[in-house]
């Protein structure tokens, strides 16, 4: 196959779609890995690693997400304040009760590539069922 070249997507030709995911009673990791795959564009046959091929994703009812095993007690959300001795940890169970959106964002952030493509704002997370993106006519993404 001499002379044939692989398909390389171009930023101008990428067609984006909107997906909506309902997180009610679904495992956190299963939702996060599926959403990360859609955000990076790996679900498309035209995936190119150096081009942002991903789609937009809306996640609703993230406050009703399910933890399997003892993840709510054993796993911790950590951040550093910048001061000496400023490492703060909060169990996932308490984070789900107080700041579920921030918890899900941190889980997704860890699953995305560590490049400039990671910081695209294509993820919309809402604790309840209401969202302001009805005009984009999102397609339901089953998990």
mmCIF file of N, CA and C in Angstrom:
data_model
loop_
_atom_site.group_PDB
_atom_site.id
_atom_site.type_symbol
_atom_site.label_atom_id
_atom_site.label_comp_id
_atom_site.label_asym_id
_atom_site.label_seq_id
_atom_site.Cartn_x
_atom_site.Cartn_y
_atom_site.Cartn_z
ATOM 1 N N UNK A 1 0.817 -1.190 0.000
ATOM 2 C CA UNK A 1 0.000 0.000 0.000
ATOM 3 C C UNK A 1 0.862 1.256 0.000
ATOM 4 N N UNK A 2 1.782 1.330 -0.911
ATOM 5 C CA UNK A 2 2.665 2.484 -1.002
ATOM 6 C C UNK A 2 1.888 3.647 -1.608
ATOM 7 N N UNK A 3 2.070 4.812 -1.014
ATOM 8 C CA UNK A 3 1.434 6.000 -1.539
ATOM 9 C C UNK A 3 0.112 6.356 -0.867
ATOM 10 N N UNK A 4 -0.464 5.444 -0.081
ATOM 11 C CA UNK A 4 -1.714 5.756 0.608
ATOM 12 C C UNK A 4 -1.407 6.441 1.921
ATOM 13 N N UNK A 5 -2.261 7.363 2.306
ATOM 14 C CA UNK A 5 -2.042 8.064 3.573
ATOM 15 C C UNK A 5 -3.257 7.895 4.468
ATOM 16 N N UNK A 6 -3.031 8.065 5.726
ATOM 17 C CA UNK A 6 -4.105 7.952 6.708
ATOM 18 C C UNK A 6 -4.924 9.229 6.728
ATOM 19 N N UNK A 7 -6.157 9.111 7.190
ATOM 20 C CA UNK A 7 -7.033 10.274 7.304
ATOM 21 C C UNK A 7 -6.621 11.097 8.512
ATOM 22 N N UNK A 8 -6.477 12.395 8.350
ATOM 23 C CA UNK A 8 -6.177 13.309 9.433
ATOM 24 C C UNK A 8 -7.291 14.358 9.498
ATOM 25 N N UNK A 9 -7.973 14.424 10.613
ATOM 26 C CA UNK A 9 -9.054 15.388 10.770
ATOM 27 C C UNK A 9 -8.495 16.804 10.858
ATOM 28 N N UNK A 10 -9.257 17.746 10.365
ATOM 29 C CA UNK A 10 -8.889 19.149 10.457
ATOM 30 C C UNK A 10 -9.885 19.855 11.371
ATOM 31 N N UNK A 11 -9.402 20.835 12.088
ATOM 32 C CA UNK A 11 -10.224 21.535 13.066
ATOM 33 C C UNK A 11 -11.472 22.152 12.427
ATOM 34 N N UNK A 12 -11.348 22.620 11.198
ATOM 35 C CA UNK A 12 -12.473 23.280 10.534
ATOM 36 C C UNK A 12 -13.561 22.297 10.113
ATOM 37 N N UNK A 13 -13.204 21.029 9.907
ATOM 38 C CA UNK A 13 -14.152 20.048 9.388
ATOM 39 C C UNK A 13 -14.812 19.178 10.452
ATOM 40 N N UNK A 14 -14.472 19.403 11.705
ATOM 41 C CA UNK A 14 -15.024 18.573 12.779
ATOM 42 C C UNK A 14 -16.468 18.977 13.046
ATOM 43 N N UNK A 15 -17.367 18.001 13.032
ATOM 44 C CA UNK A 15 -18.778 18.252 13.342
ATOM 45 C C UNK A 15 -19.048 17.803 14.772
ATOM 46 N N UNK A 16 -19.538 18.727 15.570
ATOM 47 C CA UNK A 16 -19.777 18.444 16.974
ATOM 48 C C UNK A 16 -21.254 18.124 17.209
ATOM 49 N N UNK A 17 -21.480 17.234 18.158
ATOM 50 C CA UNK A 17 -22.830 16.834 18.519
ATOM 51 C C UNK A 17 -22.975 17.019 20.025
ATOM 52 N N UNK A 18 -24.201 17.177 20.482
ATOM 53 C CA UNK A 18 -24.488 17.318 21.907
ATOM 54 C C UNK A 18 -25.104 16.020 22.418
ATOM 55 N N UNK A 19 -24.592 15.525 23.538
ATOM 56 C CA UNK A 19 -25.115 14.330 24.191
ATOM 57 C C UNK A 19 -25.569 14.690 25.592
ATOM 58 N N UNK A 20 -26.563 13.960 26.100
ATOM 59 C CA UNK A 20 -27.025 14.144 27.473
ATOM 60 C C UNK A 20 -26.978 12.793 28.180
ATOM 61 N N UNK A 21 -26.482 12.816 29.425
ATOM 62 C CA UNK A 21 -26.338 11.605 30.224
ATOM 63 C C UNK A 21 -27.084 11.820 31.529
ATOM 64 N N UNK A 22 -27.946 10.863 31.885
ATOM 65 C CA UNK A 22 -28.625 10.894 33.175
ATOM 66 C C UNK A 22 -27.865 9.972 34.129
ATOM 67 N N UNK A 23 -27.315 10.549 35.208
ATOM 68 C CA UNK A 23 -26.440 9.801 36.121
ATOM 69 C C UNK A 23 -27.187 9.145 37.275
ATOM 70 N N UNK A 24 -28.497 9.124 37.246
ATOM 71 C CA UNK A 24 -29.266 8.563 38.356
ATOM 72 C C UNK A 24 -28.989 7.077 38.516
ATOM 73 N N UNK A 25 -28.509 6.683 39.697
ATOM 74 C CA UNK A 25 -28.240 5.292 40.084
ATOM 75 C C UNK A 25 -27.312 4.559 39.123
ATOM 76 N N UNK A 26 -26.326 5.263 38.578
ATOM 77 C CA UNK A 26 -25.320 4.636 37.732
ATOM 78 C C UNK A 26 -23.955 4.822 38.392
ATOM 79 N N UNK A 27 -23.037 3.867 38.229
ATOM 80 C CA UNK A 27 -21.722 3.981 38.877
ATOM 81 C C UNK A 27 -20.919 5.173 38.359
ATOM 82 N N UNK A 28 -20.239 5.839 39.258
ATOM 83 C CA UNK A 28 -19.485 7.045 38.931
ATOM 84 C C UNK A 28 -18.401 6.773 37.891
ATOM 85 N N UNK A 29 -17.639 5.706 38.056
ATOM 86 C CA UNK A 29 -16.551 5.409 37.130
ATOM 87 C C UNK A 29 -17.032 5.045 35.745
ATOM 88 N N UNK A 30 -18.143 4.338 35.655
ATOM 89 C CA UNK A 30 -18.698 3.958 34.351
ATOM 90 C C UNK A 30 -19.132 5.201 33.587
ATOM 91 N N UNK A 31 -19.785 6.124 34.291
ATOM 92 C CA UNK A 31 -20.212 7.365 33.642
ATOM 93 C C UNK A 31 -19.002 8.191 33.230
ATOM 94 N N UNK A 32 -18.033 8.311 34.124
ATOM 95 C CA UNK A 32 -16.867 9.155 33.871
ATOM 96 C C UNK A 32 -16.049 8.648 32.687
ATOM 97 N N UNK A 33 -15.850 7.344 32.592
ATOM 98 C CA UNK A 33 -15.045 6.822 31.486
ATOM 99 C C UNK A 33 -15.762 6.993 30.147
ATOM 100 N N UNK A 34 -17.069 6.811 30.130
ATOM 101 C CA UNK A 34 -17.829 7.003 28.891
ATOM 102 C C UNK A 34 -17.831 8.468 28.472
ATOM 103 N N UNK A 35 -18.019 9.367 29.429
ATOM 104 C CA UNK A 35 -18.028 10.792 29.131
ATOM 105 C C UNK A 35 -16.646 11.250 28.655
ATOM 106 N N UNK A 36 -15.579 10.758 29.271
ATOM 107 C CA UNK A 36 -14.225 11.128 28.853
ATOM 108 C C UNK A 36 -13.948 10.666 27.427
ATOM 109 N N UNK A 37 -14.459 9.504 27.076
ATOM 110 C CA UNK A 37 -14.274 8.981 25.718
ATOM 111 C C UNK A 37 -14.984 9.871 24.690
ATOM 112 N N UNK A 38 -16.187 10.341 25.023
ATOM 113 C CA UNK A 38 -16.934 11.207 24.105
ATOM 114 C C UNK A 38 -16.290 12.590 24.033
ATOM 115 N N UNK A 39 -15.808 13.115 25.154
ATOM 116 C CA UNK A 39 -15.176 14.436 25.165
ATOM 117 C C UNK A 39 -13.906 14.475 24.321
ATOM 118 N N UNK A 40 -13.149 13.383 24.311
ATOM 119 C CA UNK A 40 -11.925 13.350 23.514
ATOM 120 C C UNK A 40 -12.193 13.014 22.055
ATOM 121 N N UNK A 41 -13.340 12.434 21.748
ATOM 122 C CA UNK A 41 -13.690 12.097 20.383
ATOM 123 C C UNK A 41 -13.282 10.700 19.969
ATOM 124 N N UNK A 42 -12.907 9.851 20.925
ATOM 125 C CA UNK A 42 -12.454 8.500 20.591
ATOM 126 C C UNK A 42 -13.585 7.592 20.134
ATOM 127 N N UNK A 43 -14.820 8.022 20.264
ATOM 128 C CA UNK A 43 -15.949 7.225 19.801
ATOM 129 C C UNK A 43 -16.191 7.404 18.299
ATOM 130 N N UNK A 44 -15.493 8.328 17.677
ATOM 131 C CA UNK A 44 -15.673 8.610 16.257
ATOM 132 C C UNK A 44 -14.620 7.884 15.424
ATOM 133 N N UNK A 45 -14.979 7.467 14.225
ATOM 134 C CA UNK A 45 -13.970 6.844 13.358
ATOM 135 C C UNK A 45 -12.952 7.840 12.820
ATOM 136 N N UNK A 46 -13.228 9.129 12.923
ATOM 137 C CA UNK A 46 -12.313 10.160 12.424
ATOM 138 C C UNK A 46 -11.421 10.722 13.522
ATOM 139 N N UNK A 47 -11.233 9.997 14.619
ATOM 140 C CA UNK A 47 -10.423 10.476 15.737
ATOM 141 C C UNK A 47 -8.985 10.732 15.295
ATOM 142 N N UNK A 48 -8.502 11.907 15.662
ATOM 143 C CA UNK A 48 -7.110 12.274 15.426
ATOM 144 C C UNK A 48 -6.557 12.811 16.746
ATOM 145 N N UNK A 49 -5.437 12.279 17.248
ATOM 146 C CA UNK A 49 -4.967 12.636 18.586
ATOM 147 C C UNK A 49 -4.640 14.110 18.791
ATOM 148 N N UNK A 50 -4.151 14.803 17.765
ATOM 149 C CA UNK A 50 -3.726 16.194 17.958
ATOM 150 C C UNK A 50 -4.807 17.212 17.582
ATOM 151 N N UNK A 51 -6.009 16.753 17.232
ATOM 152 C CA UNK A 51 -7.118 17.646 16.883
ATOM 153 C C UNK A 51 -8.265 17.400 17.848
ATOM 154 N N UNK A 52 -8.914 18.473 18.267
ATOM 155 C CA UNK A 52 -10.056 18.352 19.174
ATOM 156 C C UNK A 52 -11.267 17.855 18.386
ATOM 157 N N UNK A 53 -11.527 16.551 18.438
ATOM 158 C CA UNK A 53 -12.627 15.934 17.699
ATOM 159 C C UNK A 53 -13.827 15.646 18.588
ATOM 160 N N UNK A 54 -13.755 16.002 19.857
ATOM 161 C CA UNK A 54 -14.765 15.612 20.829
ATOM 162 C C UNK A 54 -16.081 16.340 20.685
ATOM 163 N N UNK A 55 -17.086 15.779 21.346
ATOM 164 C CA UNK A 55 -18.427 16.344 21.340
ATOM 165 C C UNK A 55 -18.745 16.967 22.696
ATOM 166 N N UNK A 56 -19.850 17.705 22.742
ATOM 167 C CA UNK A 56 -20.315 18.295 23.988
ATOM 168 C C UNK A 56 -21.111 17.264 24.771
ATOM 169 N N UNK A 57 -20.982 17.282 26.099
ATOM 170 C CA UNK A 57 -21.702 16.338 26.948
ATOM 171 C C UNK A 57 -22.353 17.102 28.086
ATOM 172 N N UNK A 58 -23.631 16.821 28.319
ATOM 173 C CA UNK A 58 -24.388 17.368 29.443
ATOM 174 C C UNK A 58 -24.670 16.214 30.390
ATOM 175 N N UNK A 59 -24.285 16.357 31.654
ATOM 176 C CA UNK A 59 -24.539 15.327 32.656
ATOM 177 C C UNK A 59 -25.517 15.904 33.667
ATOM 178 N N UNK A 60 -26.661 15.242 33.844
ATOM 179 C CA UNK A 60 -27.671 15.717 34.791
ATOM 180 C C UNK A 60 -27.821 14.702 35.924
ATOM 181 N N UNK A 61 -28.408 15.143 37.006
ATOM 182 C CA UNK A 61 -28.654 14.336 38.208
ATOM 183 C C UNK A 61 -27.368 13.733 38.766
ATOM 184 N N UNK A 62 -26.299 14.497 38.777
ATOM 185 C CA UNK A 62 -25.023 13.978 39.264
ATOM 186 C C UNK A 62 -25.044 13.808 40.782
ATOM 187 N N UNK A 63 -25.978 14.450 41.466
ATOM 188 C CA UNK A 63 -26.071 14.258 42.920
ATOM 189 C C UNK A 63 -26.659 12.895 43.279
ATOM 190 N N UNK A 64 -27.221 12.170 42.304
ATOM 191 C CA UNK A 64 -27.805 10.845 42.558
ATOM 192 C C UNK A 64 -26.934 9.719 42.022
ATOM 193 N N UNK A 65 -25.651 10.015 41.770
ATOM 194 C CA UNK A 65 -24.734 9.007 41.236
ATOM 195 C C UNK A 65 -24.471 7.942 42.301
ATOM 196 N N UNK A 66 -24.149 6.728 41.845
ATOM 197 C CA UNK A 66 -23.980 5.597 42.753
ATOM 198 C C UNK A 66 -22.489 5.295 42.933
ATOM 199 N N UNK A 67 -22.101 5.047 44.182
ATOM 200 C CA UNK A 67 -20.746 4.586 44.480
ATOM 201 C C UNK A 67 -20.809 3.091 44.727
ATOM 202 N N UNK A 68 -19.934 2.322 44.077
ATOM 203 C CA UNK A 68 -19.892 0.893 44.327
ATOM 204 C C UNK A 68 -18.859 0.616 45.413
ATOM 205 N N UNK A 69 -19.093 -0.394 46.196
ATOM 206 C CA UNK A 69 -18.168 -0.732 47.270
ATOM 207 C C UNK A 69 -18.173 0.331 48.358
ATOM 208 N N UNK A 70 -16.993 0.625 48.896
ATOM 209 C CA UNK A 70 -16.864 1.620 49.962
ATOM 210 C C UNK A 70 -16.150 2.871 49.485
ATOM 211 N N UNK A 71 -16.364 3.241 48.226
ATOM 212 C CA UNK A 71 -15.685 4.394 47.666
ATOM 213 C C UNK A 71 -16.087 5.699 48.352
ATOM 214 N N UNK A 72 -17.293 5.775 48.858
ATOM 215 C CA UNK A 72 -17.736 6.988 49.536
ATOM 216 C C UNK A 72 -16.984 7.245 50.831
ATOM 217 N N UNK A 73 -16.451 6.189 51.440
ATOM 218 C CA UNK A 73 -15.722 6.344 52.704
ATOM 219 C C UNK A 73 -14.213 6.323 52.496
ATOM 220 N N UNK A 74 -13.733 5.500 51.566
ATOM 221 C CA UNK A 74 -12.290 5.295 51.422
ATOM 222 C C UNK A 74 -11.625 6.278 50.467
ATOM 223 N N UNK A 75 -12.266 6.655 49.397
ATOM 224 C CA UNK A 75 -11.650 7.571 48.438
ATOM 225 C C UNK A 75 -11.804 9.005 48.922
ATOM 226 N N UNK A 76 -10.776 9.801 48.684
ATOM 227 C CA UNK A 76 -10.770 11.181 49.141
ATOM 228 C C UNK A 76 -10.518 12.127 47.980
ATOM 229 N N UNK A 77 -11.146 13.302 48.049
ATOM 230 C CA UNK A 77 -10.868 14.406 47.144
ATOM 231 C C UNK A 77 -9.797 15.247 47.826
ATOM 232 N N UNK A 78 -8.671 15.471 47.145
ATOM 233 C CA UNK A 78 -7.572 16.215 47.747
ATOM 234 C C UNK A 78 -7.297 17.483 46.963
ATOM 235 N N UNK A 79 -6.931 18.528 47.699
ATOM 236 C CA UNK A 79 -6.456 19.751 47.068
ATOM 237 C C UNK A 79 -5.452 20.408 48.006
ATOM 238 N N UNK A 80 -4.648 21.276 47.448
ATOM 239 C CA UNK A 80 -3.595 21.922 48.194
ATOM 240 C C UNK A 80 -3.836 23.419 48.186
ATOM 241 N N UNK A 81 -3.820 24.044 49.373
ATOM 242 C CA UNK A 81 -4.131 25.464 49.493
ATOM 243 C C UNK A 81 -2.980 26.356 49.077
ATOM 244 N N UNK A 82 -1.759 25.829 49.069
ATOM 245 C CA UNK A 82 -0.591 26.635 48.738
ATOM 246 C C UNK A 82 0.204 27.023 49.966
ATOM 247 N N UNK A 83 -0.352 26.848 51.139
ATOM 248 C CA UNK A 83 0.341 27.161 52.378
ATOM 249 C C UNK A 83 1.051 25.916 52.908
ATOM 250 N N UNK A 84 1.970 26.114 53.837
ATOM 251 C CA UNK A 84 2.660 24.997 54.465
ATOM 252 C C UNK A 84 1.656 24.159 55.243
ATOM 253 N N UNK A 85 1.657 22.865 55.004
ATOM 254 C CA UNK A 85 0.697 21.986 55.666
ATOM 255 C C UNK A 85 -0.721 22.178 55.165
ATOM 256 N N UNK A 86 -0.880 22.654 53.937
ATOM 257 C CA UNK A 86 -2.201 23.009 53.416
ATOM 258 C C UNK A 86 -2.879 21.932 52.593
ATOM 259 N N UNK A 87 -2.499 20.659 52.759
ATOM 260 C CA UNK A 87 -3.176 19.584 52.039
ATOM 261 C C UNK A 87 -4.509 19.301 52.710
ATOM 262 N N UNK A 88 -5.585 19.413 51.954
ATOM 263 C CA UNK A 88 -6.927 19.194 52.503
ATOM 264 C C UNK A 88 -7.535 17.979 51.831
ATOM 265 N N UNK A 89 -8.177 17.131 52.595
ATOM 266 C CA UNK A 89 -8.828 15.945 52.051
ATOM 267 C C UNK A 89 -10.272 15.910 52.526
ATOM 268 N N UNK A 90 -11.144 15.483 51.637
ATOM 269 C CA UNK A 90 -12.564 15.338 51.933
ATOM 270 C C UNK A 90 -13.022 14.001 51.363
ATOM 271 N N UNK A 91 -13.715 13.171 52.146
ATOM 272 C CA UNK A 91 -14.213 11.896 51.600
ATOM 273 C C UNK A 91 -15.226 12.131 50.476
ATOM 274 N N UNK A 92 -15.244 11.193 49.525
ATOM 275 C CA UNK A 92 -16.157 11.315 48.396
ATOM 276 C C UNK A 92 -17.608 11.369 48.840
ATOM 277 N N UNK A 93 -17.948 10.689 49.911
ATOM 278 C CA UNK A 93 -19.330 10.705 50.386
ATOM 279 C C UNK A 93 -19.784 12.096 50.776
ATOM 280 N N UNK A 94 -18.916 12.828 51.475
ATOM 281 C CA UNK A 94 -19.255 14.193 51.875
ATOM 282 C C UNK A 94 -19.244 15.127 50.672
ATOM 283 N N UNK A 95 -18.331 14.895 49.731
ATOM 284 C CA UNK A 95 -18.297 15.730 48.530
ATOM 285 C C UNK A 95 -19.561 15.535 47.696
ATOM 286 N N UNK A 96 -20.062 14.314 47.630
ATOM 287 C CA UNK A 96 -21.292 14.060 46.868
ATOM 288 C C UNK A 96 -22.466 14.795 47.499
ATOM 289 N N UNK A 97 -22.468 14.907 48.823
ATOM 290 C CA UNK A 97 -23.567 15.596 49.500
ATOM 291 C C UNK A 97 -23.461 17.115 49.380
ATOM 292 N N UNK A 98 -22.237 17.661 49.377
ATOM 293 C CA UNK A 98 -22.077 19.116 49.382
ATOM 294 C C UNK A 98 -21.766 19.701 48.006
ATOM 295 N N UNK A 99 -20.787 19.108 47.283
ATOM 296 C CA UNK A 99 -20.368 19.646 45.984
ATOM 297 C C UNK A 99 -20.236 18.528 44.953
ATOM 298 N N UNK A 100 -21.342 17.966 44.482
ATOM 299 C CA UNK A 100 -21.245 16.839 43.537
ATOM 300 C C UNK A 100 -20.660 17.231 42.191
ATOM 301 N N UNK A 101 -20.873 18.451 41.756
ATOM 302 C CA UNK A 101 -20.356 18.883 40.457
ATOM 303 C C UNK A 101 -18.834 18.928 40.485
ATOM 304 N N UNK A 102 -18.273 19.448 41.563
ATOM 305 C CA UNK A 102 -16.816 19.543 41.684
ATOM 306 C C UNK A 102 -16.172 18.158 41.762
ATOM 307 N N UNK A 103 -16.838 17.229 42.440
ATOM 308 C CA UNK A 103 -16.332 15.862 42.532
ATOM 309 C C UNK A 103 -16.280 15.216 41.150
ATOM 310 N N UNK A 104 -17.357 15.340 40.377
ATOM 311 C CA UNK A 104 -17.402 14.725 39.051
ATOM 312 C C UNK A 104 -16.394 15.380 38.108
ATOM 313 N N UNK A 105 -16.216 16.707 38.221
ATOM 314 C CA UNK A 105 -15.227 17.390 37.392
ATOM 315 C C UNK A 105 -13.821 16.870 37.668
ATOM 316 N N UNK A 106 -13.508 16.614 38.932
ATOM 317 C CA UNK A 106 -12.168 16.138 39.264
ATOM 318 C C UNK A 106 -11.947 14.708 38.760
ATOM 319 N N UNK A 107 -12.990 13.876 38.809
ATOM 320 C CA UNK A 107 -12.870 12.511 38.302
ATOM 321 C C UNK A 107 -12.666 12.534 36.787
ATOM 322 N N UNK A 108 -13.414 13.352 36.080
ATOM 323 C CA UNK A 108 -13.276 13.466 34.626
ATOM 324 C C UNK A 108 -11.914 14.038 34.255
ATOM 325 N N UNK A 109 -11.448 15.035 34.995
ATOM 326 C CA UNK A 109 -10.166 15.671 34.709
ATOM 327 C C UNK A 109 -9.029 14.663 34.762
ATOM 328 N N UNK A 110 -9.114 13.702 35.657
ATOM 329 C CA UNK A 110 -8.084 12.683 35.753
ATOM 330 C C UNK A 110 -8.101 11.698 34.603
ATOM 331 N N UNK A 111 -9.228 11.582 33.902
ATOM 332 C CA UNK A 111 -9.342 10.630 32.794
ATOM 333 C C UNK A 111 -9.032 11.242 31.431
ATOM 334 N N UNK A 112 -8.923 12.554 31.354
ATOM 335 C CA UNK A 112 -8.651 13.211 30.079
ATOM 336 C C UNK A 112 -7.150 13.294 29.837
ATOM 337 N N UNK A 113 -6.720 13.447 28.585
ATOM 338 C CA UNK A 113 -5.282 13.519 28.293
ATOM 339 C C UNK A 113 -4.672 14.763 28.914
ATOM 340 N N UNK A 114 -3.403 14.658 29.261
ATOM 341 C CA UNK A 114 -2.711 15.762 29.928
ATOM 342 C C UNK A 114 -2.081 16.704 28.904
ATOM 343 N N UNK A 115 -2.882 17.149 27.948
ATOM 344 C CA UNK A 115 -2.429 18.071 26.911
ATOM 345 C C UNK A 115 -3.341 19.289 26.913
ATOM 346 N N UNK A 116 -3.139 20.176 25.956
ATOM 347 C CA UNK A 116 -4.001 21.358 25.908
ATOM 348 C C UNK A 116 -5.424 20.993 25.499
ATOM 349 N N UNK A 117 -5.633 19.805 24.930
ATOM 350 C CA UNK A 117 -6.979 19.370 24.566
ATOM 351 C C UNK A 117 -7.815 19.056 25.801
ATOM 352 N N UNK A 118 -7.171 18.870 26.941
ATOM 353 C CA UNK A 118 -7.874 18.561 28.188
ATOM 354 C C UNK A 118 -8.740 19.727 28.646
ATOM 355 N N UNK A 119 -8.339 20.927 28.349
ATOM 356 C CA UNK A 119 -8.974 22.086 28.951
ATOM 357 C C UNK A 119 -10.053 22.714 28.090
ATOM 358 N N UNK A 120 -10.635 21.954 27.195
ATOM 359 C CA UNK A 120 -11.753 22.448 26.409
ATOM 360 C C UNK A 120 -13.003 22.442 27.295
ATOM 361 N N UNK A 121 -13.863 23.404 27.137
ATOM 362 C CA UNK A 121 -15.074 23.527 27.965
ATOM 363 C C UNK A 121 -16.276 22.916 27.256
ATOM 364 N N UNK A 122 -16.249 21.599 27.092
ATOM 365 C CA UNK A 122 -17.336 20.911 26.418
ATOM 366 C C UNK A 122 -18.164 20.080 27.378
ATOM 367 N N UNK A 123 -17.851 20.108 28.659
ATOM 368 C CA UNK A 123 -18.565 19.327 29.664
ATOM 369 C C UNK A 123 -19.445 20.249 30.486
ATOM 370 N N UNK A 124 -20.729 19.935 30.538
ATOM 371 C CA UNK A 124 -21.692 20.713 31.321
ATOM 372 C C UNK A 124 -22.292 19.766 32.361
ATOM 373 N N UNK A 125 -22.146 20.088 33.647
ATOM 374 C CA UNK A 125 -22.594 19.213 34.727
ATOM 375 C C UNK A 125 -23.625 19.949 35.568
ATOM 376 N N UNK A 126 -24.725 19.250 35.881
ATOM 377 C CA UNK A 126 -25.791 19.833 36.697
ATOM 378 C C UNK A 126 -26.231 18.834 37.750
ATOM 379 N N UNK A 127 -26.442 19.330 38.976
ATOM 380 C CA UNK A 127 -26.835 18.459 40.084
ATOM 381 C C UNK A 127 -28.282 17.988 39.929
ATOM 382 N N UNK A 128 -29.134 18.801 39.379
ATOM 383 C CA UNK A 128 -30.534 18.429 39.200
ATOM 384 C C UNK A 128 -30.825 17.993 37.781
ATOM 385 N N UNK A 129 -32.127 17.869 37.485
ATOM 386 C CA UNK A 129 -32.548 17.418 36.155
ATOM 387 C C UNK A 129 -32.684 18.566 35.164
ATOM 388 N N UNK A 130 -32.711 19.808 35.629
ATOM 389 C CA UNK A 130 -32.893 20.958 34.746
ATOM 390 C C UNK A 130 -31.555 21.419 34.178
ATOM 391 N N UNK A 131 -31.561 21.779 32.880
ATOM 392 C CA UNK A 131 -30.365 22.324 32.242
ATOM 393 C C UNK A 131 -30.802 23.319 31.171
ATOM 394 N N UNK A 132 -29.971 24.337 30.885
ATOM 395 C CA UNK A 132 -30.361 25.370 29.919
ATOM 396 C C UNK A 132 -29.945 25.075 28.477
ATOM 397 N N UNK A 133 -29.678 23.820 28.124
ATOM 398 C CA UNK A 133 -29.165 23.496 26.796
ATOM 399 C C UNK A 133 -30.192 22.763 25.926
ATOM 400 N N UNK A 134 -31.461 23.030 26.120
ATOM 401 C CA UNK A 134 -32.498 22.375 25.329
ATOM 402 C C UNK A 134 -32.457 22.805 23.862
ATOM 403 N N UNK A 135 -31.960 24.008 23.586
ATOM 404 C CA UNK A 135 -31.911 24.518 22.216
ATOM 405 C C UNK A 135 -30.930 23.738 21.346
ATOM 406 N N UNK A 136 -29.961 23.067 21.969
ATOM 407 C CA UNK A 136 -28.976 22.298 21.204
ATOM 408 C C UNK A 136 -29.491 20.906 20.831
ATOM 409 N N UNK A 137 -30.657 20.548 21.267
ATOM 410 C CA UNK A 137 -31.290 19.240 21.019
ATOM 411 C C UNK A 137 -30.325 18.097 21.255
ATOM 412 N N UNK A 138 -29.938 17.855 22.523
ATOM 413 C CA UNK A 138 -28.976 16.788 22.808
ATOM 414 C C UNK A 138 -29.571 15.398 22.601
ATOM 415 N N UNK A 139 -28.716 14.481 22.199
ATOM 416 C CA UNK A 139 -29.082 13.079 22.002
ATOM 417 C C UNK A 139 -28.775 12.319 23.285
ATOM 418 N N UNK A 140 -29.657 11.425 23.684
ATOM 419 C CA UNK A 140 -29.447 10.658 24.917
ATOM 420 C C UNK A 140 -28.326 9.663 24.690
ATOM 421 N N UNK A 141 -27.352 9.671 25.599
ATOM 422 C CA UNK A 141 -26.224 8.738 25.562
ATOM 423 C C UNK A 141 -26.442 7.684 26.636
ATOM 424 N N UNK A 142 -26.726 6.465 26.217
ATOM 425 C CA UNK A 142 -27.007 5.385 27.159
ATOM 426 C C UNK A 142 -25.701 4.818 27.722
ATOM 427 N N UNK A 143 -25.714 4.563 29.018
ATOM 428 C CA UNK A 143 -24.546 3.991 29.692
ATOM 429 C C UNK A 143 -24.955 2.693 30.345
#
